[in-house]
Amino acid sequence: MKVIILGGGRVGSALAEQLVKESHDVTVIEKDPVRLKTLQETLDLRCIDGYATYPQSLKQAGADAADCIVAVTDSDEINLLACQIVYSLFNTPQRIARVSAPNYYDYQSVLFQQAGGLAVHQVFSPVQWVAESICQLVAHPGVRQYWTFAQHKLTVVAIKVAATHPWLQHSVIEVLQQPGLAKLSGKIILLRRQAQLSLITADQIIEVDDELWCLVASEQLSDWLAAWRGLSTSLPQRIIIVGGGLIGAEVARRLSTQHRVKIIERNHIRASLLAATLPNSVIFCSHAADHALLLEEHIEQTDQFIAVTNDDEDNILSALLAHHLGAKQTLVLIQRPIYRDLIQNQGIDQVVMPQLTILSRLLTQLRSPAVQEVYLLPTGEGELIEWQLPSLTDSALSEGYSLAEVNWPASIQPLAWVRGELCWFQDYPTELQAEDRLILLSWDQQAWQIFAQQLQRLVEKQRSSAVNS
């Protein structure tokens, strides 16, 4: 696939790196010489020194032959205009634009989804995506990762094993046979130990500080978490958010209707704006690590401390201080992956990495229409994928798809499959029906591409057979 990325900032460069890994033909248009030099020196791609909206720059990048344009500059208006220009001049098939201003989304049905609107296939807001991820973790105390599949029928959660856990030093199979879990629909799929993420085996002994990744039927998630932790799953009531930027403000807006939210923002102008726009939240103009303020606001009674400033170090230090002072749960936003490993087991309960969230969502949009969800693993070594088989003609629905001819590589692990409202967690079936959803773990991007091609050929063969019958 030939992809042109407009903007070589944090999102654009991360997307370019991922697509290059997947052997796509990538071109980046960027005006900043420092960003261009970094991209040229580190990635195998084309770089165009130019403006994202200039027809000459787009033509030089090959917009007339591109499969997709992804506009991720820092300007909403440039992104939207660029998509309109490539449509008008080059008719590029797929056009995706980063749009952060909430006001555009208030009118998106008219602007983006009607004839005569802007020529954009997909608009996305990193702020909305990251805020949603944070709120999902807040809604599931004790969970370190939270992802859903199959229209929310299945959920992947990561749980840390504490020193007081009742099943410490037991094998996985022994734990799953416990009365509290044996009757539930779920399985343990991955183990993160000492910053290494790997497949888990039935005889694996669970150790302190292990992070266990579980795939569970969503309707039984609360029971599963209660059985694992032996703790209450009650939601947090008192929340402190450090950082009143776009993400912090959006998280506060979503949480303040059901929780008691306080925001600490160091910029007095921004704090005043937050006070005017978030009437259900209490705003403080102070530094994130203001020891006196945290004590005065009874940090020891805080259920959830969320640090989402633009500075990784500020987020980490303020969360560690909050933990030291008695906050029950801490969550930090970090941009640099190296910090995730450094802060393991240091008193920080949950970590959100915007890059992984944004890339996962973008890859879902860029992959085959059969791919419903993509979630990149934190280690960057693999991904969880949801693949849905398409519908067949009515006469062929009962025949299904036989997997006998598919060569299942060792680096592709079947985790579950969903048919209607039913979920299975055993090995992959020998035959699938139309619209079944496969949940897969891929460790190798090249192997996945070959496997996906096999699945696509299987679909085309079945469709041809149905037409001829």
Coordinates of C-alpha atoms in Angstrom, one line a residue:
M1 CA 0.0 0.0 0.0
K2 CA 1.3 3.5 -0.9
V3 CA 0.6 5.9 2.0
I4 CA 1.4 9.7 2.1
I5 CA 1.6 11.1 5.6
L6 CA 1.2 14.9 6.0
G7 CA 3.2 16.0 9.0
G8 CA 6.2 14.5 10.6
G9 CA 5.5 15.3 14.2
R10 CA 5.0 12.8 17.0
V11 CA 1.9 11.1 15.5
G12 CA 3.2 11.3 11.9
S13 CA 6.6 9.9 12.6
A14 CA 5.2 7.1 14.8
L15 CA 2.8 6.1 12.1
A16 CA 5.5 6.2 9.5
E17 CA 7.7 4.0 11.5
Q18 CA 5.0 1.4 12.0
L19 CA 4.0 1.4 8.3
V20 CA 7.6 1.0 7.2
K21 CA 7.9 -2.0 9.5
E22 CA 4.9 -3.5 7.6
S23 CA 6.7 -2.9 4.3
H24 CA 4.4 -0.3 3.0
D25 CA 5.5 2.4 0.6
V26 CA 5.6 5.6 2.8
T27 CA 6.2 9.2 1.9
V28 CA 6.1 12.0 4.5
I29 CA 5.6 15.7 3.6
E30 CA 7.1 18.0 6.3
K31 CA 8.4 21.5 6.3
D32 CA 10.5 21.3 9.5
P33 CA 14.1 20.5 8.5
V34 CA 14.9 18.9 11.9
R35 CA 12.0 16.5 11.7
L36 CA 12.8 15.7 8.0
K37 CA 16.4 14.9 8.9
T38 CA 15.4 12.6 11.7
L39 CA 13.0 10.7 9.5
Q40 CA 15.5 10.3 6.7
E41 CA 18.2 9.1 9.0
T42 CA 16.1 6.5 10.9
L43 CA 13.5 5.2 8.4
D44 CA 13.4 3.8 4.9
L45 CA 11.0 6.2 3.4
R46 CA 10.7 9.2 1.1
C47 CA 10.6 12.7 2.6
I48 CA 9.3 15.8 0.8
D49 CA 10.3 19.2 2.0
G50 CA 7.1 21.1 1.4
Y51 CA 3.7 22.3 2.6
A52 CA 0.9 19.8 3.1
T53 CA -1.6 21.8 1.1
Y54 CA 0.6 22.7 -1.8
P55 CA -0.5 20.8 -5.0
Q56 CA 3.2 20.6 -6.1
S57 CA 4.3 19.0 -2.9
L58 CA 1.4 16.5 -3.1
K59 CA 2.1 15.7 -6.7
Q60 CA 5.8 15.2 -5.9
A61 CA 4.9 12.8 -3.2
G62 CA 2.8 10.8 -5.6
A63 CA -0.7 11.6 -4.5
D64 CA -2.1 10.6 -7.9
A65 CA -0.9 7.0 -7.3
A66 CA -1.4 6.9 -3.5
D67 CA -3.8 4.5 -1.8
C68 CA -4.2 6.7 1.3
I69 CA -3.5 10.2 2.6
V70 CA -3.2 10.6 6.4
A71 CA -3.1 14.3 7.4
V72 CA -1.7 14.7 10.9
T73 CA -0.2 18.2 11.0
D74 CA -0.7 20.3 14.1
S75 CA -3.4 22.3 12.3
D76 CA -7.0 21.0 11.9
E77 CA -7.6 23.4 9.0
I78 CA -4.5 22.3 7.1
N79 CA -5.5 18.7 7.5
L80 CA -9.0 19.2 6.3
L81 CA -7.9 21.4 3.4
A82 CA -5.2 19.0 2.3
C83 CA -7.8 16.1 2.2
Q84 CA -10.1 18.3 0.0
I85 CA -7.2 19.2 -2.3
V86 CA -6.0 15.6 -2.9
Y87 CA -9.6 14.6 -3.6
S88 CA -10.2 17.4 -6.1
L89 CA -6.8 17.2 -7.9
F90 CA -5.8 13.5 -7.5
N91 CA -8.9 11.6 -6.3
T92 CA -6.8 9.7 -3.7
P93 CA -9.1 6.8 -2.6
Q94 CA -8.7 7.1 1.2
R95 CA -8.3 10.4 3.1
I96 CA -7.9 10.5 6.9
A97 CA -7.5 13.7 8.9
R98 CA -6.5 14.5 12.4
V99 CA -9.0 17.0 13.8
S100 CA -8.7 18.0 17.5
A101 CA -11.1 21.0 17.9
P102 CA -14.3 19.8 19.5
N103 CA -16.4 22.3 17.5
Y104 CA -15.8 20.4 14.3
Y105 CA -17.3 17.3 15.8
D106 CA -20.4 19.1 16.8
Y107 CA -21.2 19.4 13.0
Q108 CA -19.4 16.3 11.7
S109 CA -22.6 14.7 10.3
V110 CA -22.9 17.7 7.9
L111 CA -19.2 18.4 7.4
F112 CA -17.9 14.9 6.8
Q113 CA -20.8 12.5 6.2
Q114 CA -23.0 14.1 3.7
A115 CA -22.8 14.7 0.0
G116 CA -21.3 18.2 -0.6
G117 CA -19.4 18.0 2.7
L118 CA -15.6 18.0 3.0
A119 CA -13.9 15.1 1.2
V120 CA -12.6 13.3 4.3
H121 CA -13.3 9.6 4.8
Q122 CA -12.3 9.5 8.5
V123 CA -11.6 12.2 11.1
F124 CA -10.0 11.3 14.3
S125 CA -9.0 13.1 17.5
P126 CA -6.0 11.8 19.5
V127 CA -7.4 13.7 22.5
Q128 CA -10.7 11.8 22.4
W129 CA -9.0 8.5 21.9
V130 CA -6.5 8.9 24.8
A131 CA -9.2 10.3 27.1
E132 CA -11.4 7.4 26.3
S133 CA -8.6 5.0 27.2
I134 CA -8.0 6.8 30.5
C135 CA -11.6 6.7 31.5
Q136 CA -11.9 3.0 30.7
L137 CA -9.1 2.3 33.2
V138 CA -10.7 4.6 35.8
A139 CA -13.9 2.5 35.3
H140 CA -12.0 -0.7 36.0
P141 CA -9.9 -0.2 39.2
G142 CA -6.8 -2.4 39.4
V143 CA -6.7 -3.1 35.6
R144 CA -3.5 -2.1 33.9
Q145 CA -4.7 -2.6 30.3
Y146 CA -8.3 -2.6 29.0
W147 CA -9.2 -3.4 25.4
T148 CA -12.5 -4.7 23.9
F149 CA -13.3 -6.9 20.8
A150 CA -16.2 -8.2 18.9
Q151 CA -18.5 -5.2 19.5
H152 CA -17.6 -5.3 23.3
K153 CA -18.4 -9.0 23.7
L154 CA -14.8 -9.8 24.7
T155 CA -12.4 -7.8 26.9
V156 CA -8.7 -8.1 27.4
V157 CA -7.5 -6.9 30.8
A158 CA -4.0 -7.0 32.4
I159 CA -3.8 -7.6 36.2
K160 CA -0.8 -7.3 38.4
V161 CA -0.1 -10.0 41.0
A162 CA 0.5 -8.5 44.4
A163 CA 2.6 -10.0 47.2
T164 CA -0.7 -10.7 49.1
H165 CA -2.4 -12.5 46.2
P166 CA -4.0 -15.8 47.5
W167 CA -2.9 -17.7 44.4
L168 CA 0.8 -16.7 44.4
Q169 CA 3.1 -19.6 43.6
H170 CA 0.3 -21.6 42.0
S171 CA 0.3 -22.7 38.4
V172 CA -2.0 -21.1 35.8
I173 CA -4.0 -24.3 35.4
E174 CA -4.5 -24.6 39.2
V175 CA -5.7 -21.0 39.4
L176 CA -8.2 -21.5 36.5
Q177 CA -9.6 -24.6 38.2
Q178 CA -10.5 -22.6 41.3
P179 CA -14.3 -22.4 42.0
G180 CA -14.4 -18.7 41.4
L181 CA -12.9 -18.9 37.9
A182 CA -13.7 -22.4 36.6
K183 CA -17.4 -21.4 35.9
L184 CA -16.4 -18.2 34.0
S185 CA -15.7 -17.8 30.3
G186 CA -12.1 -16.6 30.0
K187 CA -8.4 -17.5 29.7
I188 CA -5.0 -16.1 30.5
I189 CA -3.1 -15.3 27.3
L190 CA 0.0 -13.4 28.1
L191 CA 2.5 -12.9 30.9
R192 CA 4.5 -9.8 31.5
R193 CA 7.5 -10.4 33.8
Q194 CA 10.5 -8.1 34.2
A195 CA 9.4 -6.0 31.2
Q196 CA 9.2 -9.1 28.9
L197 CA 5.8 -10.0 27.4
S198 CA 5.4 -13.7 26.4
L199 CA 2.8 -16.4 25.9
I200 CA 1.8 -18.2 29.0
T201 CA 1.6 -21.9 29.6
A202 CA -0.7 -23.9 31.8
D203 CA 2.1 -25.0 34.1
Q204 CA 3.5 -21.5 34.5
I205 CA 4.0 -20.6 38.2
I206 CA 2.6 -17.2 39.1
E207 CA 5.1 -14.9 40.9
V208 CA 4.8 -11.6 42.7
D209 CA 4.7 -8.5 40.4
D210 CA 3.7 -10.6 37.4
E211 CA 1.3 -8.9 35.0
L212 CA -1.3 -11.4 33.7
W213 CA -3.2 -10.6 30.5
C214 CA -6.7 -12.2 30.4
L215 CA -9.3 -12.5 27.7
V216 CA -12.7 -12.6 29.2
A217 CA -16.4 -12.6 28.2
S218 CA -17.3 -8.9 28.8
E219 CA -20.5 -9.8 30.6
Q220 CA -18.5 -11.8 33.2
L221 CA -15.6 -9.3 33.6
S222 CA -16.7 -8.0 37.0
D223 CA -17.0 -11.5 38.4
W224 CA -13.6 -12.4 36.8
L225 CA -11.9 -9.4 38.4
A226 CA -13.5 -10.0 41.8
A227 CA -12.4 -13.6 41.7
W228 CA -8.8 -12.7 40.7
R229 CA -8.2 -9.9 43.1
G230 CA -10.5 -10.9 45.9
L231 CA -11.3 -7.2 46.2
S232 CA -14.3 -4.9 45.6
T233 CA -14.7 -3.5 42.1
S234 CA -16.4 -0.3 43.4
L235 CA -15.7 2.7 41.3
P236 CA -13.5 5.6 42.5
Q237 CA -15.3 8.6 43.9
R238 CA -12.6 11.2 44.6
I239 CA -10.3 11.9 41.6
I240 CA -7.4 14.4 41.2
I241 CA -6.2 15.2 37.7
V242 CA -2.8 16.9 37.3
G243 CA -2.6 18.8 34.0
G244 CA -5.5 20.8 32.5
G245 CA -4.4 20.6 28.9
L246 CA -6.7 19.1 26.2
I247 CA -6.5 15.6 27.5
G248 CA -6.9 16.5 31.2
A249 CA -9.8 18.7 30.4
E250 CA -11.5 16.0 28.3
V251 CA -11.0 13.4 31.0
A252 CA -12.4 15.8 33.6
R253 CA -15.4 16.6 31.4
R254 CA -16.2 12.9 31.0
L255 CA -15.7 12.0 34.7
S256 CA -17.1 15.0 36.5
T257 CA -20.7 14.0 36.1
Q258 CA -20.3 10.9 38.2
H259 CA -17.2 11.6 40.2
R260 CA -15.8 14.3 42.5
V261 CA -13.0 15.7 40.2
K262 CA -10.3 18.2 41.1
I263 CA -7.8 19.6 38.6
I264 CA -4.3 20.9 39.3
E265 CA -3.1 23.2 36.5
R266 CA 0.1 25.3 36.8
N267 CA -0.8 27.9 34.1
H268 CA -3.1 30.6 35.6
I269 CA -4.7 31.5 32.3
R270 CA -5.5 27.9 31.5
A271 CA -6.7 27.3 35.0
S272 CA -9.1 30.3 34.7
L273 CA -10.4 28.9 31.4
L274 CA -11.0 25.4 33.0
A275 CA -12.9 27.0 35.8
A276 CA -15.2 28.7 33.3
T277 CA -15.8 25.6 31.2
L278 CA -15.8 22.8 33.8
P279 CA -18.3 23.9 36.4
N280 CA -18.5 20.4 37.9
S281 CA -14.8 20.3 38.7
V282 CA -12.7 22.1 41.3
I283 CA -9.7 23.9 39.8
F284 CA -6.4 24.7 41.5
C285 CA -3.6 26.8 40.0
S286 CA -0.4 25.1 41.3
H287 CA 2.4 22.8 40.5
A288 CA 1.8 19.0 40.1
A289 CA 4.1 18.2 43.0
D290 CA 2.8 20.8 45.4
H291 CA 3.2 18.7 48.6
A292 CA 1.3 21.2 50.8
L293 CA -1.7 21.4 48.4
L294 CA -1.9 17.6 48.1
L295 CA -2.0 17.2 51.9
E296 CA -4.5 20.1 52.2
E297 CA -6.8 18.4 49.7
H298 CA -6.5 15.1 51.6
I299 CA -4.6 13.1 49.0
E300 CA -4.8 10.1 51.3
Q301 CA -8.6 10.0 50.7
T302 CA -8.1 10.2 46.9
D303 CA -9.3 7.1 45.0
Q304 CA -7.6 7.9 41.7
F305 CA -4.7 10.2 40.9
I306 CA -4.3 11.0 37.2
A307 CA -1.2 12.8 35.9
V308 CA -1.6 13.9 32.2
T309 CA 0.7 16.9 31.7
N310 CA 2.9 17.2 28.6
D311 CA 6.0 16.3 30.7
D312 CA 6.7 12.6 31.4
E313 CA 8.9 13.4 34.3
D314 CA 6.3 15.7 36.0
N315 CA 3.7 13.0 35.5
I316 CA 5.9 10.3 37.1
L317 CA 7.2 12.3 40.0
S318 CA 3.8 13.7 40.9
A319 CA 2.2 10.2 40.8
L320 CA 5.0 8.8 43.0
L321 CA 4.5 11.6 45.5
A322 CA 0.8 11.0 45.5
H323 CA 1.4 7.3 46.1
H324 CA 3.7 8.0 48.9
L325 CA 1.1 10.3 50.5
G326 CA -1.6 7.7 50.4
A327 CA -3.5 7.9 47.1
K328 CA -5.2 4.6 46.5
Q329 CA -4.6 4.4 42.7
T330 CA -2.2 6.3 40.4
L331 CA -2.3 6.6 36.6
V332 CA 0.3 8.4 34.4
L333 CA 0.5 9.5 30.8
I334 CA 3.9 8.9 29.2
Q335 CA 5.3 9.5 25.7
R336 CA 8.6 7.7 26.0
P337 CA 8.3 3.8 26.1
I338 CA 11.5 3.5 28.1
Y339 CA 9.8 5.0 31.1
R340 CA 7.2 2.2 31.2
D341 CA 9.8 -0.3 32.2
L342 CA 11.7 2.0 34.6
I343 CA 8.5 2.7 36.7
Q344 CA 7.5 -1.0 36.9
N345 CA 6.7 -1.9 40.5
Q346 CA 7.5 1.6 41.8
G347 CA 4.0 2.6 43.0
I348 CA 2.4 3.6 39.7
D349 CA -0.6 1.4 39.0
Q350 CA -1.7 2.3 35.4
V351 CA 0.2 3.7 32.4
V352 CA -1.3 5.1 29.3
M353 CA 0.9 5.5 26.2
P354 CA -0.8 7.8 23.7
Q355 CA 1.3 6.6 20.8
L356 CA 0.1 3.0 21.2
T357 CA -3.5 4.1 21.5
I358 CA -3.4 6.4 18.4
L359 CA -1.4 3.9 16.3
S360 CA -3.7 1.1 17.1
R361 CA -6.8 3.1 16.1
L362 CA -5.1 4.3 12.9
L363 CA -4.0 0.9 11.9
T364 CA -7.5 -0.4 12.3
Q365 CA -8.6 2.2 9.8
L366 CA -5.8 1.5 7.4
R367 CA -5.9 -2.3 7.3
S368 CA -8.2 -4.5 5.3
P369 CA -12.0 -4.0 5.8
A370 CA -12.0 -7.4 7.4
V371 CA -9.8 -6.1 10.3
Q372 CA -12.2 -4.8 12.9
E373 CA -9.7 -4.0 15.7
V374 CA -5.9 -3.7 16.1
Y375 CA -4.2 -3.3 19.4
L376 CA -0.4 -2.9 19.5
L377 CA 1.3 -4.6 22.5
P378 CA 3.2 -2.3 24.8
T379 CA 6.5 -4.0 23.9
G380 CA 6.0 -3.2 20.2
E381 CA 6.7 -6.8 19.4
G382 CA 3.2 -7.9 18.5
E383 CA -0.5 -7.1 18.2
L384 CA -4.0 -8.3 18.9
I385 CA -6.2 -8.5 15.9
E386 CA -9.9 -9.0 15.3
W387 CA -10.7 -10.4 11.9
Q388 CA -14.3 -10.8 10.7
L389 CA -15.3 -13.0 7.9
P390 CA -17.7 -11.4 5.4
S391 CA -21.2 -12.5 4.6
L392 CA -21.9 -14.9 1.8
T393 CA -24.9 -15.3 -0.4
D394 CA -27.9 -17.0 1.3
S395 CA -27.3 -20.2 -0.5
A396 CA -23.8 -20.5 0.8
L397 CA -24.3 -19.5 4.4
S398 CA -24.7 -23.0 5.7
E399 CA -21.5 -24.2 4.0
G400 CA -19.2 -21.9 5.9
Y401 CA -15.4 -21.4 5.5
S402 CA -13.2 -24.5 5.8
L403 CA -9.8 -23.8 7.4
A404 CA -8.3 -27.0 6.2
E405 CA -6.4 -25.3 3.4
V406 CA -5.0 -22.5 5.6
N407 CA -1.5 -22.8 6.8
W408 CA -1.6 -21.6 10.4
P409 CA 1.9 -20.1 11.2
A410 CA 3.4 -20.6 14.7
S411 CA 3.6 -16.8 15.1
I412 CA -0.2 -16.4 14.8
Q413 CA -2.0 -17.6 17.9
P414 CA -5.8 -18.1 17.9
L415 CA -7.3 -16.8 21.1
A416 CA -11.0 -16.9 20.6
W417 CA -13.8 -16.7 18.1
V418 CA -17.2 -15.2 18.2
R419 CA -20.4 -16.2 16.4
G420 CA -23.4 -14.0 17.1
E421 CA -23.7 -13.8 20.9
L422 CA -21.6 -17.0 21.5
C423 CA -17.9 -16.9 22.4
W424 CA -15.3 -19.8 22.3
F425 CA -11.9 -19.8 23.9
Q426 CA -10.6 -23.1 22.6
D427 CA -8.2 -23.6 19.7
Y428 CA -9.4 -22.3 16.3
P429 CA -12.3 -24.2 14.7
T430 CA -11.9 -26.3 11.5
E431 CA -14.8 -24.5 10.0
L432 CA -16.0 -20.9 10.3
Q433 CA -19.3 -19.4 9.3
A434 CA -20.0 -16.1 7.6
E435 CA -19.5 -13.0 9.9
D436 CA -17.6 -15.0 12.5
R437 CA -15.0 -13.0 14.3
L438 CA -11.5 -14.4 15.0
I439 CA -9.4 -12.9 17.8
L440 CA -5.7 -13.5 17.0
L441 CA -2.3 -12.7 18.5
S442 CA 0.4 -12.0 16.0
W443 CA 4.0 -11.8 16.8
D444 CA 5.3 -11.4 13.3
Q445 CA 4.0 -8.7 10.9
Q446 CA 5.2 -10.5 7.7
A447 CA 3.6 -13.8 8.9
W448 CA 0.4 -11.9 9.6
Q449 CA 0.3 -10.4 6.1
I450 CA 0.8 -13.9 4.5
F451 CA -1.9 -15.4 6.8
A452 CA -4.3 -12.5 6.0
Q453 CA -3.8 -13.2 2.3
Q454 CA -4.7 -16.8 2.8
L455 CA -7.9 -15.8 4.6
Q456 CA -8.7 -13.4 1.8
R457 CA -8.2 -16.1 -0.8
L458 CA -10.4 -18.5 1.2
V459 CA -13.1 -15.8 1.2
E460 CA -12.8 -15.2 -2.5
K461 CA -12.9 -18.9 -3.3
Q462 CA -16.0 -19.5 -1.2
R463 CA -17.7 -16.5 -2.7
S464 CA -16.9 -17.8 -6.2
S465 CA -18.2 -21.2 -5.3
A466 CA -21.4 -19.7 -4.1
V467 CA -21.9 -17.7 -7.3
N468 CA -21.3 -20.8 -9.5
S469 CA -23.6 -23.1 -7.5

